Short mmCIF file of C-alpha atoms in Angstrom, two decimals:
data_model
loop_
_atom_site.label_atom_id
_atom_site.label_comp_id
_atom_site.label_asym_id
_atom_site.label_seq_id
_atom_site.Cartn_x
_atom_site.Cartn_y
_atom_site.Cartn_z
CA UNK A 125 19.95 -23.69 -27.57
CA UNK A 126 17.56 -25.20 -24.39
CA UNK A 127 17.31 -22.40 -22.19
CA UNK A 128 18.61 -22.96 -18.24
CA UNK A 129 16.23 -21.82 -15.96
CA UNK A 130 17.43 -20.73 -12.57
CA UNK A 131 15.84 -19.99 -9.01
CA UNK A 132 16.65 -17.05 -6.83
CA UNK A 133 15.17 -18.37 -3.84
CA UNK A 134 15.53 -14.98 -1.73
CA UNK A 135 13.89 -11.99 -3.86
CA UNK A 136 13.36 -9.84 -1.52
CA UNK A 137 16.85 -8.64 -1.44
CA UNK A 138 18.20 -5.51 -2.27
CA UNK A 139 20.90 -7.13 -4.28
CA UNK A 140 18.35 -9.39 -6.40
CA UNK A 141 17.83 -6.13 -8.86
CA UNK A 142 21.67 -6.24 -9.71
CA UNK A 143 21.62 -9.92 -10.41
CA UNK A 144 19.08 -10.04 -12.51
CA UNK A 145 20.26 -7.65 -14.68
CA UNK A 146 23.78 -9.33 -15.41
CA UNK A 147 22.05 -12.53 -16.32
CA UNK A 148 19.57 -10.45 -18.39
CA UNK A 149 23.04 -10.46 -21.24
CA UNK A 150 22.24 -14.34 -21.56
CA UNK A 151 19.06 -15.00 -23.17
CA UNK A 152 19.41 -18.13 -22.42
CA UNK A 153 19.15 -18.16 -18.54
CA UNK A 154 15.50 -17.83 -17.23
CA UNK A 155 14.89 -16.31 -14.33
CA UNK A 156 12.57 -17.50 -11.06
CA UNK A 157 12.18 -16.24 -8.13
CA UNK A 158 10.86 -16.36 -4.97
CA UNK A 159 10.50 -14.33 -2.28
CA UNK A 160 9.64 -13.80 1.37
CA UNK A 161 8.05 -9.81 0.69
CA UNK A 162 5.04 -10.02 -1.16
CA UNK A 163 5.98 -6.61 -2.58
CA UNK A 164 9.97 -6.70 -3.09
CA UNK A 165 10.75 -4.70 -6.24
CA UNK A 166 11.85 -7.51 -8.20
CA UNK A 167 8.64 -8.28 -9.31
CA UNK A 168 8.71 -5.61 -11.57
CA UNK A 169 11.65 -7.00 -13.44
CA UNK A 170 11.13 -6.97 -17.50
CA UNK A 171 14.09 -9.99 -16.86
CA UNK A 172 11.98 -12.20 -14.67
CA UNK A 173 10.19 -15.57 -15.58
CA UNK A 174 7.97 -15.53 -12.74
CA UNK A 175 7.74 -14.29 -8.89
CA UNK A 176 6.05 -16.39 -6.30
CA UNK A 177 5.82 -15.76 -2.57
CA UNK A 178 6.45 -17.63 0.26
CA UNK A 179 3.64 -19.68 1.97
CA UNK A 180 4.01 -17.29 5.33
CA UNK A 181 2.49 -19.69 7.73
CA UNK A 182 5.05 -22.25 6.38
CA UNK A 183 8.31 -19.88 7.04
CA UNK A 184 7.26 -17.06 8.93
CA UNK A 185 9.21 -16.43 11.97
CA UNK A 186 7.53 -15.43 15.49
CA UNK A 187 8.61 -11.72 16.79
CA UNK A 188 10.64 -12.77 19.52
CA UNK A 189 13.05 -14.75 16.71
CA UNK A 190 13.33 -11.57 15.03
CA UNK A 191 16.56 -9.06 16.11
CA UNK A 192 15.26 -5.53 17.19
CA UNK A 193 17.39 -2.51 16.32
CA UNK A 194 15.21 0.49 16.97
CA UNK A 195 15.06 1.33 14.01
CA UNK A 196 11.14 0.38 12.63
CA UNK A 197 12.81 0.65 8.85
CA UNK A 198 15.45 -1.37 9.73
CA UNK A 199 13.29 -3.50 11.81
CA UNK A 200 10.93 -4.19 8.91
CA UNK A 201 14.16 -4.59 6.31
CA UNK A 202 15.38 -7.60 8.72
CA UNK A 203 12.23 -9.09 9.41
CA UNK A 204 11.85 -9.86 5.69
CA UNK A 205 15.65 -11.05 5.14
CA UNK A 206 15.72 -12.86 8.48
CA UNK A 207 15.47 -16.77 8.32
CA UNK A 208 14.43 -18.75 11.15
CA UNK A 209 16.50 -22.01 11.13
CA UNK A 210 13.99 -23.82 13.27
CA UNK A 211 11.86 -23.57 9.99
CA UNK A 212 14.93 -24.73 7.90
CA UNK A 213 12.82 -28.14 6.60
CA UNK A 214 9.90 -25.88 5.68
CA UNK A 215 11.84 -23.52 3.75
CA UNK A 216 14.21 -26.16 2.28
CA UNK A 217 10.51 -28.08 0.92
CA UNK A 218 9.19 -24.53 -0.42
CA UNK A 219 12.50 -24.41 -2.50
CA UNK A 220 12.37 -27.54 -3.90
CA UNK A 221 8.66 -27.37 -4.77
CA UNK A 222 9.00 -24.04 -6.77
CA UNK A 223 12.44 -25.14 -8.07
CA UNK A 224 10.77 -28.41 -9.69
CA UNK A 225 7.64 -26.14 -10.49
CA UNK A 226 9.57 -23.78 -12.62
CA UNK A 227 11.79 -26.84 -13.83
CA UNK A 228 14.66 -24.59 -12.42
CA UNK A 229 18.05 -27.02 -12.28
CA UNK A 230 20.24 -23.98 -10.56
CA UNK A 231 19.34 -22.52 -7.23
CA UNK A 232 21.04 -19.00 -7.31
CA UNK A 233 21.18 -17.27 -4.26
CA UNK A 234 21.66 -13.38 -3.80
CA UNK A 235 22.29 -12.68 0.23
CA UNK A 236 23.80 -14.28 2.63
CA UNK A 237 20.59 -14.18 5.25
CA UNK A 238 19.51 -17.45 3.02
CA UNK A 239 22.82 -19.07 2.61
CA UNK A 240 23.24 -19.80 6.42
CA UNK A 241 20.51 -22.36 6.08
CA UNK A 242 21.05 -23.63 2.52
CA UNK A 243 24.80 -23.92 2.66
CA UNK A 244 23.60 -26.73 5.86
CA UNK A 245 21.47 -28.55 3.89
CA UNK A 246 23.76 -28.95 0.65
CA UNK A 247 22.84 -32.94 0.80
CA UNK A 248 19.35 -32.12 0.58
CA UNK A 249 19.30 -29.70 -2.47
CA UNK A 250 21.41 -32.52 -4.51
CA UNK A 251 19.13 -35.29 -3.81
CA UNK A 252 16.62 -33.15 -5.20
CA UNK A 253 18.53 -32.55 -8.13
CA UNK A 254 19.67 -29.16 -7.90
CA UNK A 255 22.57 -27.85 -8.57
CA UNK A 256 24.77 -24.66 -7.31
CA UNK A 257 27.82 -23.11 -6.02
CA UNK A 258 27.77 -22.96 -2.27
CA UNK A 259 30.43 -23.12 0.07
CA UNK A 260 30.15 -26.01 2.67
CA UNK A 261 29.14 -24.87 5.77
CA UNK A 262 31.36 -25.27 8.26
CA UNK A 263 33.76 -22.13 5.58
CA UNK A 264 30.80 -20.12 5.15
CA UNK A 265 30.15 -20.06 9.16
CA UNK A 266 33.80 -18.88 9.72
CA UNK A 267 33.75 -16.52 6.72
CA UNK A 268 30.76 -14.67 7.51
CA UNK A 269 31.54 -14.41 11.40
CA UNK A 270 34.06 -11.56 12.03
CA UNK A 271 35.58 -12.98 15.56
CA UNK A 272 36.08 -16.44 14.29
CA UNK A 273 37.23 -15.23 10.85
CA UNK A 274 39.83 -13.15 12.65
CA UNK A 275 41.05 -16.77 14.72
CA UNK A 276 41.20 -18.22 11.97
CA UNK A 277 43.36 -15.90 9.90
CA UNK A 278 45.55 -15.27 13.15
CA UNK A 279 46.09 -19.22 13.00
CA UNK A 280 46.75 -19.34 9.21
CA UNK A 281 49.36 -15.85 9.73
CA UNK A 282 47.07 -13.98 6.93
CA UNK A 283 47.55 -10.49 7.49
CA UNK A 284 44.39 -9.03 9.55
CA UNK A 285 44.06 -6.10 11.94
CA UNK A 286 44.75 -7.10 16.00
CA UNK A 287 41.28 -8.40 17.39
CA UNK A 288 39.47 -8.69 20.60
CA UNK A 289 36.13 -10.52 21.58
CA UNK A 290 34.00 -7.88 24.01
CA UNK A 291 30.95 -10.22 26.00
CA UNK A 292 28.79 -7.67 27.33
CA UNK A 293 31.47 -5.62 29.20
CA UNK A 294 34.63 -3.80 28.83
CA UNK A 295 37.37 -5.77 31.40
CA UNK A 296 40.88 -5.09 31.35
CA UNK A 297 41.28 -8.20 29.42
CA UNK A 298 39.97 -6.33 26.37
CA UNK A 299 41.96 -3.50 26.81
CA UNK A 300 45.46 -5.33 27.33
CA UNK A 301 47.51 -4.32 24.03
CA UNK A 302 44.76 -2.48 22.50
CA UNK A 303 45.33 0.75 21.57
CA UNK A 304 43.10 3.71 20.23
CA UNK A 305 41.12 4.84 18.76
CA UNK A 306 39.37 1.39 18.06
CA UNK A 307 36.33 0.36 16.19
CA UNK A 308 33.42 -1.88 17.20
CA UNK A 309 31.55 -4.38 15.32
CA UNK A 310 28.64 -6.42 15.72
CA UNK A 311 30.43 -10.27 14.73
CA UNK A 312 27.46 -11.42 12.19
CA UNK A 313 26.10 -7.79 10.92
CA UNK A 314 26.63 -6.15 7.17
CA UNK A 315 26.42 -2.72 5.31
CA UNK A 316 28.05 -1.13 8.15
CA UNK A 317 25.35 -1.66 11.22
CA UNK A 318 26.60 -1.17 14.28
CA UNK A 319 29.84 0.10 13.71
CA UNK A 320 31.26 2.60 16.28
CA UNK A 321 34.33 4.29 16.65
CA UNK A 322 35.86 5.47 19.94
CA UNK A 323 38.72 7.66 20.51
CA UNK A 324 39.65 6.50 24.59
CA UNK A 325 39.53 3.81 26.64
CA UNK A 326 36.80 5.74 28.97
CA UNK A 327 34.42 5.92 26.05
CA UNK A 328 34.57 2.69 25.22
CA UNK A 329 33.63 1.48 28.68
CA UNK A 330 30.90 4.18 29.06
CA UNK A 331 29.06 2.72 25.80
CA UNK A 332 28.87 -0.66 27.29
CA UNK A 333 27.92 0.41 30.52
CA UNK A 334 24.74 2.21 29.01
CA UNK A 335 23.82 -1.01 26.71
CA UNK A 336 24.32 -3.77 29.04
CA UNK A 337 21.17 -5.13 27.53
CA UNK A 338 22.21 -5.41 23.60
CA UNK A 339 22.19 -8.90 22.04
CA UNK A 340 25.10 -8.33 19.88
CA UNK A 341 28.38 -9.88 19.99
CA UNK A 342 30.89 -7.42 19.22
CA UNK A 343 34.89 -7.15 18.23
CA UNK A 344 37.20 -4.69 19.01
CA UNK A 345 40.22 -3.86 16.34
CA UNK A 346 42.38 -0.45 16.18
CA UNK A 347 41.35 2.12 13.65
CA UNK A 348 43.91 1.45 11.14
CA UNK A 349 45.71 4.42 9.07
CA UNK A 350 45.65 3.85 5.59
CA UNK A 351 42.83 2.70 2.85
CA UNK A 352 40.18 1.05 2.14
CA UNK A 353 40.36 -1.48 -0.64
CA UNK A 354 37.78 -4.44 -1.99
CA UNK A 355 37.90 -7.82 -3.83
CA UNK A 356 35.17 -9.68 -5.64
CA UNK A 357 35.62 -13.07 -6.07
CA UNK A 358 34.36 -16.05 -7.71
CA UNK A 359 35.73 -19.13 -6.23
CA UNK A 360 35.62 -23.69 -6.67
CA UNK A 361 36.84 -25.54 -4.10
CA UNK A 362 39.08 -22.90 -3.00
CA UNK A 363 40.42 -21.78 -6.47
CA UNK A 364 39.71 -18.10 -7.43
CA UNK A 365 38.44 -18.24 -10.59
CA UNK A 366 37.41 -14.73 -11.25
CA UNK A 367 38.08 -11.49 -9.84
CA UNK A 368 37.76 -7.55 -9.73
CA UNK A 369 39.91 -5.25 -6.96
CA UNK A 370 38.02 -1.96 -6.51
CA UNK A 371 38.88 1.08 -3.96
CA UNK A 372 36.59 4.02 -3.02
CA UNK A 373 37.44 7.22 -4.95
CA UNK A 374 33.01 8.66 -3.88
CA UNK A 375 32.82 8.02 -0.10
CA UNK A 376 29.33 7.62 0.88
CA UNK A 377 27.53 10.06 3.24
CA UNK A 378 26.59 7.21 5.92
CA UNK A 379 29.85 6.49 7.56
CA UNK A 380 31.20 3.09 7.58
CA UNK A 381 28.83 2.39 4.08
CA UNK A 382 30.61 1.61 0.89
CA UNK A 383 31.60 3.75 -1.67
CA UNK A 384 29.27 5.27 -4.33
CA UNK A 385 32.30 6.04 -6.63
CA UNK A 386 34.65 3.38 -7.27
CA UNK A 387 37.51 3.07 -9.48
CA UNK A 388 38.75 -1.04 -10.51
CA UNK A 389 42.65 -1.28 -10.41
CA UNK A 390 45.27 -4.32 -10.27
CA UNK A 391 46.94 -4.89 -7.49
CA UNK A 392 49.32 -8.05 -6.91
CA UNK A 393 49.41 -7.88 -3.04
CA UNK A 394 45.72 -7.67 -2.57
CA UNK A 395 45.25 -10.58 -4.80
CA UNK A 396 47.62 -12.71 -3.27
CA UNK A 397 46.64 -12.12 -0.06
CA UNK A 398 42.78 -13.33 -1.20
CA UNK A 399 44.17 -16.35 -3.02
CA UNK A 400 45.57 -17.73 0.07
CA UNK A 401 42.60 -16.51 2.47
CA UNK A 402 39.97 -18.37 -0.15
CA UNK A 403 42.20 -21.26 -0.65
CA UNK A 404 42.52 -22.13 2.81
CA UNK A 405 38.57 -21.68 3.72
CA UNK A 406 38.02 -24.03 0.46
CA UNK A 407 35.68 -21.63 -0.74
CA UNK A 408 33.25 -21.89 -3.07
CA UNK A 409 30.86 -19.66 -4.74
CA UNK A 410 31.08 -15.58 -4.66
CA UNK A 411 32.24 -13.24 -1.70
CA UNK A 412 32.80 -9.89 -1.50
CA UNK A 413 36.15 -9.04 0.46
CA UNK A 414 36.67 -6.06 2.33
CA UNK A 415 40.60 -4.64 2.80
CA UNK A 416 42.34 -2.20 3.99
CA UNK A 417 45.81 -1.14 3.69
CA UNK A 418 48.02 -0.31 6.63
CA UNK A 419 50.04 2.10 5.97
CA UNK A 420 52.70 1.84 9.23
CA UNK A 421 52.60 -1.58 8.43
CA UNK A 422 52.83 -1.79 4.69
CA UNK A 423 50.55 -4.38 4.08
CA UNK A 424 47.25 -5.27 3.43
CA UNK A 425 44.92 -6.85 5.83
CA UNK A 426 41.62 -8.73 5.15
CA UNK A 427 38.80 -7.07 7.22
CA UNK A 428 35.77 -9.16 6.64
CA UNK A 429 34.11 -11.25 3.99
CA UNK A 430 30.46 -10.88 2.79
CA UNK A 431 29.58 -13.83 1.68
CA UNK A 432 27.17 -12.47 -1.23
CA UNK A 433 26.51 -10.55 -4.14
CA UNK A 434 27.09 -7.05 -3.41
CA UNK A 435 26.11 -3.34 -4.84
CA UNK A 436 28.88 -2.86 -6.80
CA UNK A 437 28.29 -5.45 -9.12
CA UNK A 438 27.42 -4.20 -12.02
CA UNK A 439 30.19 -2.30 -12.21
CA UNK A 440 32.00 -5.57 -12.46
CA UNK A 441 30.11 -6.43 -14.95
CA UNK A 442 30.84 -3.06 -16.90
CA UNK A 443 34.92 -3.96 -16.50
CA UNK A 444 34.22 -7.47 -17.91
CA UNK A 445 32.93 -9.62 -15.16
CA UNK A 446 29.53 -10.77 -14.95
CA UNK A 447 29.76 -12.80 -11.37
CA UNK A 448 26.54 -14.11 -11.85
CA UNK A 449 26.53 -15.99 -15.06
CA UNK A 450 30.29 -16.90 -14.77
CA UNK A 451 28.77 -18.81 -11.50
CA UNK A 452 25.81 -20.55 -13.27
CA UNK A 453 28.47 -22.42 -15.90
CA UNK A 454 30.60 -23.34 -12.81
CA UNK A 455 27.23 -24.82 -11.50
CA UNK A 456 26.40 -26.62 -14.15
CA UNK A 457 29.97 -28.02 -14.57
CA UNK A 458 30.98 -26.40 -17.14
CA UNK A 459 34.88 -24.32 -17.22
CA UNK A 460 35.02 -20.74 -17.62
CA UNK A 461 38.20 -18.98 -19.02
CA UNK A 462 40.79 -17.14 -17.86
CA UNK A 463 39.30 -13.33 -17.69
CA UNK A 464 41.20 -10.28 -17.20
CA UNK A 465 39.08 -6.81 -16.24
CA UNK A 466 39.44 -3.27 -17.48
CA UNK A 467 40.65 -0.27 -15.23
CA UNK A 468 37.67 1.99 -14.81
CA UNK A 469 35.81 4.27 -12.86
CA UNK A 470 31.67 3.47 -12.07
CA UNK A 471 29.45 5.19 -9.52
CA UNK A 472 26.54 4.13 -8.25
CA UNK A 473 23.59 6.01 -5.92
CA UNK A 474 23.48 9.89 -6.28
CA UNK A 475 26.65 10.67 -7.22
CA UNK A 476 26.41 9.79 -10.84
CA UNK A 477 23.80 13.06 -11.57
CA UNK A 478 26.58 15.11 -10.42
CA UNK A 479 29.78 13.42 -12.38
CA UNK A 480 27.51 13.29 -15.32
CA UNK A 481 26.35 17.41 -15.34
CA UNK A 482 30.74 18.20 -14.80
CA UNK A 483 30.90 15.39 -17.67
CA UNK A 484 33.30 13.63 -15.21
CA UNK A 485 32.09 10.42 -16.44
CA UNK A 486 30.04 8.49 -19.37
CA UNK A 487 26.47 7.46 -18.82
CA UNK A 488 27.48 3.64 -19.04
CA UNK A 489 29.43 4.25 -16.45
CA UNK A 490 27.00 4.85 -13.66
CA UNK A 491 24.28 2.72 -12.39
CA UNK A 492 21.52 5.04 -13.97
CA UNK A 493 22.49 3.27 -17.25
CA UNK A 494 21.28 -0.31 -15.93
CA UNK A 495 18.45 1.57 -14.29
CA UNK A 496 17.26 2.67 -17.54
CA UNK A 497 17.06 -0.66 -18.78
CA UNK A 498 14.98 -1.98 -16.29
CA UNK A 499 13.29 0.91 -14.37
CA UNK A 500 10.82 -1.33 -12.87
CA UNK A 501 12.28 -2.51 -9.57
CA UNK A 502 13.58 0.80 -9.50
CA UNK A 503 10.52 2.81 -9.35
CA UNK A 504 9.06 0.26 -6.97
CA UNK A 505 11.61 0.85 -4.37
CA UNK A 506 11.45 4.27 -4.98
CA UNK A 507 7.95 4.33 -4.28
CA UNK A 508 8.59 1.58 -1.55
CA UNK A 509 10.78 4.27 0.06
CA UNK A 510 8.12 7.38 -0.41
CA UNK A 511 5.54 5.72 1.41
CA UNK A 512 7.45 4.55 4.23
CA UNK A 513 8.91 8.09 4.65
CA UNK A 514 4.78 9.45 4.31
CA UNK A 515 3.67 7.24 6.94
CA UNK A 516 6.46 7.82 9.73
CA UNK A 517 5.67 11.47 9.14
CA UNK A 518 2.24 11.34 9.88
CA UNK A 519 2.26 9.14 12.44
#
């Protein structure tokens, strides 16, 4: 059988590791990528084809273009997933080039950082040949912003917690019918940045007060009582074509940050409720969809979608689903069939060397299992990580 061969045009993501590895079950996908950090772990990859880098004075944005946290790890994490869109043509031409290079036909993104452009310039990638499973991008701007994907749901009536729009300043316009404690959220952030919670009106206005000079857009919605449950999806033209519902059974230490310990369940309601949400953004491609039940309400309510792959993945691959090749045969028009998953537990991070010494769990059920089979990304973020910590302490 002619092997595909596939381009992951952003390897410096965290989430490239976990996609390489489910396509690593088909021997006949190979794998390119390309990537803005010279050094991103994925280079390492047994799995890989090749890894080229970015020509940086072709893409690389100036400082000011570049959001500032604080944080100089965060700082340097965004600066290599950040895409300048006045650079869009560049990028768009490095793509192609390597694409054609490698003889790649599939352009497989991991993160949504990339998509934002891409998903813009959908015209262009065809007329150069390539194929892929992208929303258009007029759905993937509403998805991926959380104060117009609230609008939108409001307008639609899809369940979603009461939200408020804060520029700059706390007025009494934001505070009219909202009642505490709240949560705020930075509209177009991911893995929890900038989430704060807030227990009284007063607090809330004090925070604002003291950051009148923060770029961030924020929302404002109560801090609902009940749970937190998640749906991975693989969607065409608004169909949902593939699926796994998951809910947090290992919180993780970093509040607001997903679970380390999941456990994959059915549940009717929550899938519904997606079905309806994906079918009227006409969504194609993957997404990651956070929920949470409301338990005064008795309902579940979609809190954001990530329009990406995401950490837990290979767990759905370990229940059955393997998001990332299911989406290659979709890209290459093929049909996939009707899949069902198993009901399992999987854990992920540090929590599986504890689950596995109480023999809690089975080794293939814990992201040290994949690890094992290809250690080296692994050990280069490890290492990544050691000598960022070694340098900030000798500073």
């Amino acid at each position: 059988m002619t092997k595909t061969a596939i381009l992951i045009p952003d390897g410096e993501s965290s989430f490239a590791k976990f996609v390489v590895l489910c396509l690593s079950s088909n021997k006949h996908i190979e794998i390119n990528v390309l990537s803005k950090k010279p050094k991103a772990p994925i280079r390492r990859s047994r799995y890989i084809k090749s890894f080229t880098v970015y020509d940086r004075n072709a893409i690389e944005s100036s400082p000011n273009h570049i959001p500032n946290t604080g944080s100089a790890t965060l700082d340097e994490l965004i600066r290599y997933h950040y895409y300048d869109e006045t650079r869009s043509q560049q990028l768009l031409d490095q793509i192609i080039r390597q694409a054609h290079k490698t003889k790649s036909t599939i352009i497989v993104p991991v993160d949504d950082h990339i998509l934002k452009i891409l998903t813009a310039h959908l015209d262009k990638l065809k007329a150069a040949g390539l194929s892929f499973l992208l929303p258009e991008h007029t759905d993937f701007l509403v998805g991926v912003n959380k104060w117009k994907l609230s609008q939108f749901l409001f307008s639609k009536g899809v369940p979603h917690p009461f939200t408020k729009s804060i520029e700059g300043s706390v007025d009494d316009e934001v505070l009219k019918d909202l009642t505490f404690p709240v949560l705020i959220k930075p509209d177009d952030a991911g893995n929890g940045r900038g989430i704060r919670s807030f227990q009284t009106e007063q607090q809330l206005k004090s925070y604002f007060e003291h950051h009148k000079d923060q770029k961030d857009h924020y929302i404002v919605q109560p801090l609902i009582d009940g749970y937190d449950i998640d749906c991975s999806v693989l969607c065409k033209d608004g169909k949902v074509l593939a699926y796994t519902i998951q809910k947090g059974i290992v919180s993780s230490k970093e509040a607001f940050h997903a679970a380390i310990g999941i456990e994959f369940l059915h549940n009717d309601e929550v899938i519904s409720v997606v079905r309806r949400m994906m079918g009227l953004l006409n969504w194609s491609g993957v997404a990651h969809i956070d929920l949470r039940y409301d338990t005064a309400a008795k309902e579940i309510k979609v809190i954001e979608i990530n329009a990406r792959y995401w950490g837990s993945i290979l767990g759905s691959l370990k229940v059955g689903i393997n998001f990332p090749e299911l989406a290659i045969k979709l890209a290459k028009g093929e049909s996939i069939p009707s899949l069902d998953y198993r009901e399992e537990r999987y854990f992920m991070g540090k929590s599986p060397i504890g689950k596995l010494l109480k023999r809690e769990t089975h080794f293939r059920n814990t992201s040290l299992y994949y690890s094992m089979r290809d250690p080296g990304p692994v050990l280069s973020e490890f290492l990544d990580k050691l000598s960022r910590k070694i340098k900030h302490r000798f500073k």
